[in-house]
Amino acid sequence: EIVLTQSPGTLSLSPGERATLSCRASQSVSSTYLAWYQQKPGQAPRLLIYGASSRATGIPDRFSGSGSGTDFTLTISRLEPDDFAVYYCQQFGSSSLYTFGQGTKLEIK
Amino acid sequence: QVQLVESGGGLVKPGGSLRLSCAASGFTFSDYYMSWIRQAPGKGLEWVSDITSSSAYTNYADSVKGRFTISRDNAKNSLYLQMNSLRVEDTAVYYCARFYGALDYWGQGTRVTVSS
């Protein structure tokens, strides 16, 4: 089973700053099936990035994804107040098994 | 617009059963794989199960294998999760989600509490 490890666990930044969130896989992951989600308290997760780097419908261009193999990154170029939330990476791998990372909480500094 | 609405959650004793439903609308349900994902209180996301568009294949997390059964009725645009032999650790919000390269649409979730 592929394990996804996200870092940092908590990231404290101010609006306007740049956020860089990491997702590291225990073995190589197909970029095609690497996604990022945003979840706010009391809400369902929302798809941000699919295929490692493609923005989902309606997602602002300040969100970008990159990476391949075992190292993937979600970057938020200029943080807005609405961006403070928990972010999860996820992969869909062999044997049709999905794995989520443990999440990174992005909090206001 | 795509809409997924879960129902069927509630309070159940350990060893009991529940059947969750997910009503889909706004897209051709029979064209898509569907999944169940859960989130225990204060914890992260855990994938539970998925099913192919025609129900030909199903997959389960090891934590629920042999206890949970996923199914769908394409004529009713509905996804189901039959949960048997429930354990305290199954307590969570259960989400259904559509899969199209990623889990692109999610319902708002239904809460399941397993407690004596």
PDB file of C-alpha atoms in Angstrom:
ATOM      1  CA  GLU A   1       0.000   0.000   0.000  1.00  0.00           C
ATOM      2  CA  ILE A   2       1.270   3.447  -0.911  1.00  0.00           C
ATOM      3  CA  VAL A   3       1.550   5.846   2.029  1.00  0.00           C
ATOM      4  CA  LEU A   4       1.275   9.579   1.434  1.00  0.00           C
ATOM      5  CA  THR A   5       3.026  11.834   3.951  1.00  0.00           C
ATOM      6  CA  GLN A   6       2.133  15.511   3.965  1.00  0.00           C
ATOM      7  CA  SER A   7       4.296  18.242   5.415  1.00  0.00           C
ATOM      8  CA  PRO A   8       4.184  20.378   7.338  1.00  0.00           C
ATOM      9  CA  GLY A   9       1.380  19.245   9.606  1.00  0.00           C
ATOM     10  CA  THR A  10       0.458  22.867  10.281  1.00  0.00           C
ATOM     11  CA  LEU A  11       1.501  25.918   8.298  1.00  0.00           C
ATOM     12  CA  SER A  12       1.049  29.388   9.792  1.00  0.00           C
ATOM     13  CA  LEU A  13       1.074  32.196   7.260  1.00  0.00           C
ATOM     14  CA  SER A  14      -0.456  35.610   6.679  1.00  0.00           C
ATOM     15  CA  PRO A  15      -2.806  36.682   3.874  1.00  0.00           C
ATOM     16  CA  GLY A  16      -0.810  37.682   0.818  1.00  0.00           C
ATOM     17  CA  GLU A  17       2.004  35.228   1.540  1.00  0.00           C
ATOM     18  CA  ARG A  18       2.886  32.179  -0.533  1.00  0.00           C
ATOM     19  CA  ALA A  19       2.071  28.705   0.754  1.00  0.00           C
ATOM     20  CA  THR A  20       3.932  25.574  -0.254  1.00  0.00           C
ATOM     21  CA  LEU A  21       2.485  22.227   0.825  1.00  0.00           C
ATOM     22  CA  SER A  22       4.295  18.952   0.276  1.00  0.00           C
ATOM     23  CA  CYS A  23       3.028  15.419  -0.348  1.00  0.00           C
ATOM     24  CA  ARG A  24       5.557  12.595  -0.445  1.00  0.00           C
ATOM     25  CA  ALA A  25       4.666   9.058  -1.512  1.00  0.00           C
ATOM     26  CA  SER A  26       6.300   5.892  -0.178  1.00  0.00           C
ATOM     27  CA  GLN A  27       6.675   4.679  -3.765  1.00  0.00           C
ATOM     28  CA  SER A  28       6.219   6.174  -7.200  1.00  0.00           C
ATOM     29  CA  VAL A  29       2.720   7.427  -7.971  1.00  0.00           C
ATOM     30  CA  SER A  30       1.167   8.031 -11.359  1.00  0.00           C
ATOM     31  CA  SER A  31       0.781  11.777 -11.795  1.00  0.00           C
ATOM     32  CA  THR A  32      -2.478  11.070 -13.609  1.00  0.00           C
ATOM     33  CA  TYR A  33      -4.068  10.048 -10.325  1.00  0.00           C
ATOM     34  CA  LEU A  34      -2.612  12.514  -7.838  1.00  0.00           C
ATOM     35  CA  ALA A  35      -5.105  15.044  -6.524  1.00  0.00           C
ATOM     36  CA  TRP A  36      -5.381  17.784  -3.910  1.00  0.00           C
ATOM     37  CA  TYR A  37      -8.472  18.709  -1.905  1.00  0.00           C
ATOM     38  CA  GLN A  38      -9.416  21.590   0.371  1.00  0.00           C
ATOM     39  CA  GLN A  39     -11.665  21.081   3.378  1.00  0.00           C
ATOM     40  CA  LYS A  40     -13.129  23.768   5.598  1.00  0.00           C
ATOM     41  CA  PRO A  41     -14.697  23.018   9.002  1.00  0.00           C
ATOM     42  CA  GLY A  42     -18.097  21.396   8.712  1.00  0.00           C
ATOM     43  CA  GLN A  43     -17.861  21.094   4.936  1.00  0.00           C
ATOM     44  CA  ALA A  44     -17.156  18.323   2.475  1.00  0.00           C
ATOM     45  CA  PRO A  45     -13.780  18.292   0.751  1.00  0.00           C
ATOM     46  CA  ARG A  46     -13.501  20.166  -2.543  1.00  0.00           C
ATOM     47  CA  LEU A  47     -11.320  19.075  -5.433  1.00  0.00           C
ATOM     48  CA  LEU A  48      -8.624  21.638  -6.230  1.00  0.00           C
ATOM     49  CA  ILE A  49      -6.073  19.849  -8.424  1.00  0.00           C
ATOM     50  CA  TYR A  50      -6.219  16.615 -10.416  1.00  0.00           C
ATOM     51  CA  GLY A  51      -3.580  14.922 -12.534  1.00  0.00           C
ATOM     52  CA  ALA A  52      -0.986  16.512 -10.234  1.00  0.00           C
ATOM     53  CA  SER A  53      -1.182  19.893 -11.970  1.00  0.00           C
ATOM     54  CA  SER A  54      -4.601  20.541 -13.533  1.00  0.00           C
ATOM     55  CA  ARG A  55      -6.961  22.896 -11.747  1.00  0.00           C
ATOM     56  CA  ALA A  56     -10.504  21.692 -11.216  1.00  0.00           C
ATOM     57  CA  THR A  57     -13.435  23.713 -12.510  1.00  0.00           C
ATOM     58  CA  GLY A  58     -13.758  27.084 -10.822  1.00  0.00           C
ATOM     59  CA  ILE A  59     -10.483  26.910  -8.919  1.00  0.00           C
ATOM     60  CA  PRO A  60      -8.560  30.220  -8.986  1.00  0.00           C
ATOM     61  CA  ASP A  61      -5.193  30.300 -10.721  1.00  0.00           C
ATOM     62  CA  ARG A  62      -3.417  31.189  -7.481  1.00  0.00           C
ATOM     63  CA  PHE A  63      -3.644  27.425  -6.779  1.00  0.00           C
ATOM     64  CA  SER A  64      -1.107  25.298  -8.644  1.00  0.00           C
ATOM     65  CA  GLY A  65       0.142  21.751  -8.403  1.00  0.00           C
ATOM     66  CA  SER A  66       3.416  20.228  -9.473  1.00  0.00           C
ATOM     67  CA  GLY A  67       5.591  17.192  -9.042  1.00  0.00           C
ATOM     68  CA  SER A  68       6.058  13.643 -10.206  1.00  0.00           C
ATOM     69  CA  GLY A  69       7.186  10.271  -8.961  1.00  0.00           C
ATOM     70  CA  THR A  70       7.182  10.485  -5.187  1.00  0.00           C
ATOM     71  CA  ASP A  71       7.208  14.246  -4.564  1.00  0.00           C
ATOM     72  CA  PHE A  72       4.274  16.539  -5.194  1.00  0.00           C
ATOM     73  CA  THR A  73       3.587  20.125  -4.210  1.00  0.00           C
ATOM     74  CA  LEU A  74       0.542  22.346  -3.879  1.00  0.00           C
ATOM     75  CA  THR A  75       1.351  26.040  -4.076  1.00  0.00           C
ATOM     76  CA  ILE A  76      -0.971  28.899  -3.238  1.00  0.00           C
ATOM     77  CA  SER A  77       0.686  31.986  -4.670  1.00  0.00           C
ATOM     78  CA  ARG A  78      -1.007  34.730  -2.649  1.00  0.00           C
ATOM     79  CA  LEU A  79      -3.077  33.619   0.297  1.00  0.00           C
ATOM     80  CA  GLU A  80      -6.554  35.013   0.699  1.00  0.00           C
ATOM     81  CA  PRO A  81      -8.558  34.754   3.954  1.00  0.00           C
ATOM     82  CA  ASP A  82     -10.791  32.082   2.372  1.00  0.00           C
ATOM     83  CA  ASP A  83      -7.798  29.800   1.734  1.00  0.00           C
ATOM     84  CA  PHE A  84      -7.189  28.927   5.373  1.00  0.00           C
ATOM     85  CA  ALA A  85      -8.335  25.329   5.634  1.00  0.00           C
ATOM     86  CA  VAL A  86      -7.039  21.761   5.694  1.00  0.00           C
ATOM     87  CA  TYR A  87      -5.500  20.378   2.509  1.00  0.00           C
ATOM     88  CA  TYR A  88      -5.243  16.707   1.574  1.00  0.00           C
ATOM     89  CA  CYS A  89      -3.361  14.968  -1.194  1.00  0.00           C
ATOM     90  CA  GLN A  90      -4.753  11.717  -2.566  1.00  0.00           C
ATOM     91  CA  GLN A  91      -3.653   9.057  -4.997  1.00  0.00           C
ATOM     92  CA  PHE A  92      -5.581   6.388  -6.860  1.00  0.00           C
ATOM     93  CA  GLY A  93      -3.287   3.472  -7.433  1.00  0.00           C
ATOM     94  CA  SER A  94      -3.008  -0.153  -8.288  1.00  0.00           C
ATOM     95  CA  SER A  95      -5.778  -2.519  -7.233  1.00  0.00           C
ATOM     96  CA  SER A  96      -8.040   0.512  -7.366  1.00  0.00           C
ATOM     97  CA  LEU A  97      -7.009   1.585  -3.899  1.00  0.00           C
ATOM     98  CA  TYR A  98      -7.201   5.200  -2.909  1.00  0.00           C
ATOM     99  CA  THR A  99      -4.881   6.724  -0.305  1.00  0.00           C
ATOM    100  CA  PHE A 100      -5.118  10.096   1.372  1.00  0.00           C
ATOM    101  CA  GLY A 101      -2.359  11.988   3.102  1.00  0.00           C
ATOM    102  CA  GLN A 102      -2.953  12.946   6.714  1.00  0.00           C
ATOM    103  CA  GLY A 103      -3.564  16.585   5.808  1.00  0.00           C
ATOM    104  CA  THR A 104      -1.886  19.964   6.245  1.00  0.00           C
ATOM    105  CA  LYS A 105      -3.704  22.602   8.252  1.00  0.00           C
ATOM    106  CA  LEU A 106      -3.127  26.070   6.847  1.00  0.00           C
ATOM    107  CA  GLU A 107      -3.806  28.598   9.585  1.00  0.00           C
ATOM    108  CA  ILE A 108      -3.685  32.360   9.823  1.00  0.00           C
ATOM    109  CA  LYS A 109      -0.563  33.660  11.529  1.00  0.00           C
TER     110      LYS A 109
ATOM    111  CA  GLN B   1     -25.668  20.930 -11.538  1.00  0.00           C
ATOM    112  CA  VAL B   2     -24.112  17.849  -9.983  1.00  0.00           C
ATOM    113  CA  GLN B   3     -25.665  16.983  -6.647  1.00  0.00           C
ATOM    114  CA  LEU B   4     -24.984  14.110  -4.268  1.00  0.00           C
ATOM    115  CA  VAL B   5     -27.150  13.715  -1.175  1.00  0.00           C
ATOM    116  CA  GLU B   6     -26.373  11.109   1.468  1.00  0.00           C
ATOM    117  CA  SER B   7     -28.876   9.711   3.943  1.00  0.00           C
ATOM    118  CA  GLY B   8     -29.285   6.831   6.338  1.00  0.00           C
ATOM    119  CA  GLY B   9     -26.828   7.753   9.054  1.00  0.00           C
ATOM    120  CA  GLY B  10     -27.639   7.595  12.742  1.00  0.00           C
ATOM    121  CA  LEU B  11     -26.838   6.054  16.092  1.00  0.00           C
ATOM    122  CA  VAL B  12     -26.338   2.290  16.204  1.00  0.00           C
ATOM    123  CA  LYS B  13     -24.992  -0.124  18.784  1.00  0.00           C
ATOM    124  CA  PRO B  14     -21.779  -2.089  18.214  1.00  0.00           C
ATOM    125  CA  GLY B  15     -22.538  -5.146  16.115  1.00  0.00           C
ATOM    126  CA  GLY B  16     -25.487  -3.442  14.470  1.00  0.00           C
ATOM    127  CA  SER B  17     -26.174  -2.572  10.853  1.00  0.00           C
ATOM    128  CA  LEU B  18     -26.970   0.513   8.790  1.00  0.00           C
ATOM    129  CA  ARG B  19     -27.576   1.147   5.122  1.00  0.00           C
ATOM    130  CA  LEU B  20     -26.406   4.438   3.704  1.00  0.00           C
ATOM    131  CA  SER B  21     -27.819   5.871   0.493  1.00  0.00           C
ATOM    132  CA  CYS B  22     -26.533   8.516  -1.884  1.00  0.00           C
ATOM    133  CA  ALA B  23     -28.942  10.103  -4.349  1.00  0.00           C
ATOM    134  CA  ALA B  24     -27.265  11.514  -7.438  1.00  0.00           C
ATOM    135  CA  SER B  25     -28.562  14.116  -9.862  1.00  0.00           C
ATOM    136  CA  GLY B  26     -27.306  16.510 -12.505  1.00  0.00           C
ATOM    137  CA  PHE B  27     -25.180  13.989 -14.405  1.00  0.00           C
ATOM    138  CA  THR B  28     -25.449  10.594 -16.099  1.00  0.00           C
ATOM    139  CA  PHE B  29     -24.943   8.462 -13.010  1.00  0.00           C
ATOM    140  CA  SER B  30     -24.415   5.238 -14.923  1.00  0.00           C
ATOM    141  CA  ASP B  31     -21.302   6.641 -16.622  1.00  0.00           C
ATOM    142  CA  TYR B  32     -19.256   7.117 -13.456  1.00  0.00           C
ATOM    143  CA  TYR B  33     -17.378   5.143 -10.830  1.00  0.00           C
ATOM    144  CA  MET B  34     -18.556   6.090  -7.342  1.00  0.00           C
ATOM    145  CA  SER B  35     -16.889   5.957  -3.943  1.00  0.00           C
ATOM    146  CA  TRP B  36     -17.552   6.166  -0.228  1.00  0.00           C
ATOM    147  CA  ILE B  37     -15.087   8.042   1.958  1.00  0.00           C
ATOM    148  CA  ARG B  38     -15.333   8.557   5.704  1.00  0.00           C
ATOM    149  CA  GLN B  39     -13.925  10.960   8.261  1.00  0.00           C
ATOM    150  CA  ALA B  40     -13.794  10.100  11.943  1.00  0.00           C
ATOM    151  CA  PRO B  41     -14.289  12.993  14.372  1.00  0.00           C
ATOM    152  CA  GLY B  42     -11.256  15.289  14.265  1.00  0.00           C
ATOM    153  CA  LYS B  43      -9.396  12.977  11.881  1.00  0.00           C
ATOM    154  CA  GLY B  44      -8.438  12.870   8.221  1.00  0.00           C
ATOM    155  CA  LEU B  45     -10.111  11.313   5.226  1.00  0.00           C
ATOM    156  CA  GLU B  46     -10.254   7.542   4.777  1.00  0.00           C
ATOM    157  CA  TRP B  47     -11.373   5.908   1.556  1.00  0.00           C
ATOM    158  CA  VAL B  48     -13.867   3.121   2.265  1.00  0.00           C
ATOM    159  CA  SER B  49     -15.033   1.569  -0.997  1.00  0.00           C
ATOM    160  CA  ASP B  50     -15.656   2.117  -4.668  1.00  0.00           C
ATOM    161  CA  ILE B  51     -17.712   0.591  -7.447  1.00  0.00           C
ATOM    162  CA  THR B  52     -17.405   0.697 -11.206  1.00  0.00           C
ATOM    163  CA  SER B  53     -20.101   2.241 -13.372  1.00  0.00           C
ATOM    164  CA  SER B  54     -21.730  -1.104 -14.224  1.00  0.00           C
ATOM    165  CA  SER B  55     -21.180  -2.662 -10.774  1.00  0.00           C
ATOM    166  CA  ALA B  56     -18.787  -5.162 -12.333  1.00  0.00           C
ATOM    167  CA  TYR B  57     -16.058  -4.457  -9.799  1.00  0.00           C
ATOM    168  CA  THR B  58     -15.969  -3.293  -6.213  1.00  0.00           C
ATOM    169  CA  ASN B  59     -13.084  -2.542  -3.875  1.00  0.00           C
ATOM    170  CA  TYR B  60     -12.845  -2.081  -0.141  1.00  0.00           C
ATOM    171  CA  ALA B  61     -10.420  -0.770   2.426  1.00  0.00           C
ATOM    172  CA  ASP B  62      -9.008  -3.529   4.591  1.00  0.00           C
ATOM    173  CA  SER B  63     -10.674  -1.931   7.617  1.00  0.00           C
ATOM    174  CA  VAL B  64     -14.177  -2.677   6.267  1.00  0.00           C
ATOM    175  CA  LYS B  65     -13.641  -5.686   4.021  1.00  0.00           C
ATOM    176  CA  GLY B  66     -16.100  -8.472   4.799  1.00  0.00           C
ATOM    177  CA  ARG B  67     -18.379  -6.145   6.793  1.00  0.00           C
ATOM    178  CA  PHE B  68     -19.408  -3.447   4.310  1.00  0.00           C
ATOM    179  CA  THR B  69     -20.976  -3.900   0.866  1.00  0.00           C
ATOM    180  CA  ILE B  70     -21.176  -1.203  -1.778  1.00  0.00           C
ATOM    181  CA  SER B  71     -23.860  -1.344  -4.452  1.00  0.00           C
ATOM    182  CA  ARG B  72     -25.667   0.928  -6.886  1.00  0.00           C
ATOM    183  CA  ASP B  73     -28.916   1.127  -8.789  1.00  0.00           C
ATOM    184  CA  ASN B  74     -28.332   3.025 -12.005  1.00  0.00           C
ATOM    185  CA  ALA B  75     -32.057   3.115 -12.764  1.00  0.00           C
ATOM    186  CA  LYS B  76     -32.594   4.993  -9.498  1.00  0.00           C
ATOM    187  CA  ASN B  77     -29.397   7.078  -9.703  1.00  0.00           C
ATOM    188  CA  SER B  78     -28.462   5.799  -6.289  1.00  0.00           C
ATOM    189  CA  LEU B  79     -25.398   4.492  -4.491  1.00  0.00           C
ATOM    190  CA  TYR B  80     -25.568   2.412  -1.321  1.00  0.00           C
ATOM    191  CA  LEU B  81     -23.339   1.221   1.485  1.00  0.00           C
ATOM    192  CA  GLN B  82     -24.561  -1.678   3.597  1.00  0.00           C
ATOM    193  CA  MET B  83     -22.647  -1.654   6.862  1.00  0.00           C
ATOM    194  CA  ASN B  84     -22.801  -4.734   9.072  1.00  0.00           C
ATOM    195  CA  SER B  85     -21.002  -5.745  12.260  1.00  0.00           C
ATOM    196  CA  LEU B  86     -20.412  -2.090  13.044  1.00  0.00           C
ATOM    197  CA  ARG B  87     -17.640  -1.161  15.448  1.00  0.00           C
ATOM    198  CA  VAL B  88     -17.027   1.911  17.576  1.00  0.00           C
ATOM    199  CA  GLU B  89     -14.175   2.804  15.231  1.00  0.00           C
ATOM    200  CA  ASP B  90     -16.617   3.048  12.292  1.00  0.00           C
ATOM    201  CA  THR B  91     -17.975   6.257  13.839  1.00  0.00           C
ATOM    202  CA  ALA B  92     -17.516   8.937  11.199  1.00  0.00           C
ATOM    203  CA  VAL B  93     -19.122  11.198   8.653  1.00  0.00           C
ATOM    204  CA  TYR B  94     -19.598   9.181   5.482  1.00  0.00           C
ATOM    205  CA  TYR B  95     -19.329  10.949   2.142  1.00  0.00           C
ATOM    206  CA  CYS B  96     -20.212   9.668  -1.296  1.00  0.00           C
ATOM    207  CA  ALA B  97     -18.197  11.048  -4.175  1.00  0.00           C
ATOM    208  CA  ARG B  98     -18.039  10.775  -7.932  1.00  0.00           C
ATOM    209  CA  PHE B  99     -14.778   9.586  -9.467  1.00  0.00           C
ATOM    210  CA  TYR B 100     -13.564  11.051 -12.745  1.00  0.00           C
ATOM    211  CA  GLY B 101      -9.785  11.004 -12.587  1.00  0.00           C
ATOM    212  CA  ALA B 102     -10.228  12.276  -9.041  1.00  0.00           C
ATOM    213  CA  LEU B 103     -13.084  12.582  -6.576  1.00  0.00           C
ATOM    214  CA  ASP B 104     -14.562  15.561  -8.329  1.00  0.00           C
ATOM    215  CA  TYR B 105     -17.916  15.953  -6.603  1.00  0.00           C
ATOM    216  CA  TRP B 106     -18.779  15.128  -2.995  1.00  0.00           C
ATOM    217  CA  GLY B 107     -21.972  15.019  -1.005  1.00  0.00           C
ATOM    218  CA  GLN B 108     -22.322  16.815   2.311  1.00  0.00           C
ATOM    219  CA  GLY B 109     -22.043  13.599   4.271  1.00  0.00           C
ATOM    220  CA  THR B 110     -24.135  11.593   6.710  1.00  0.00           C
ATOM    221  CA  ARG B 111     -23.041  10.978  10.292  1.00  0.00           C
ATOM    222  CA  VAL B 112     -22.773   7.461  11.673  1.00  0.00           C
ATOM    223  CA  THR B 113     -22.250   6.977  15.393  1.00  0.00           C
ATOM    224  CA  VAL B 114     -21.547   3.523  16.792  1.00  0.00           C
ATOM    225  CA  SER B 115     -21.939   3.513  20.538  1.00  0.00           C
ATOM    226  CA  SER B 116     -23.517   1.440  23.260  1.00  0.00           C
TER     227      SER B 116
END
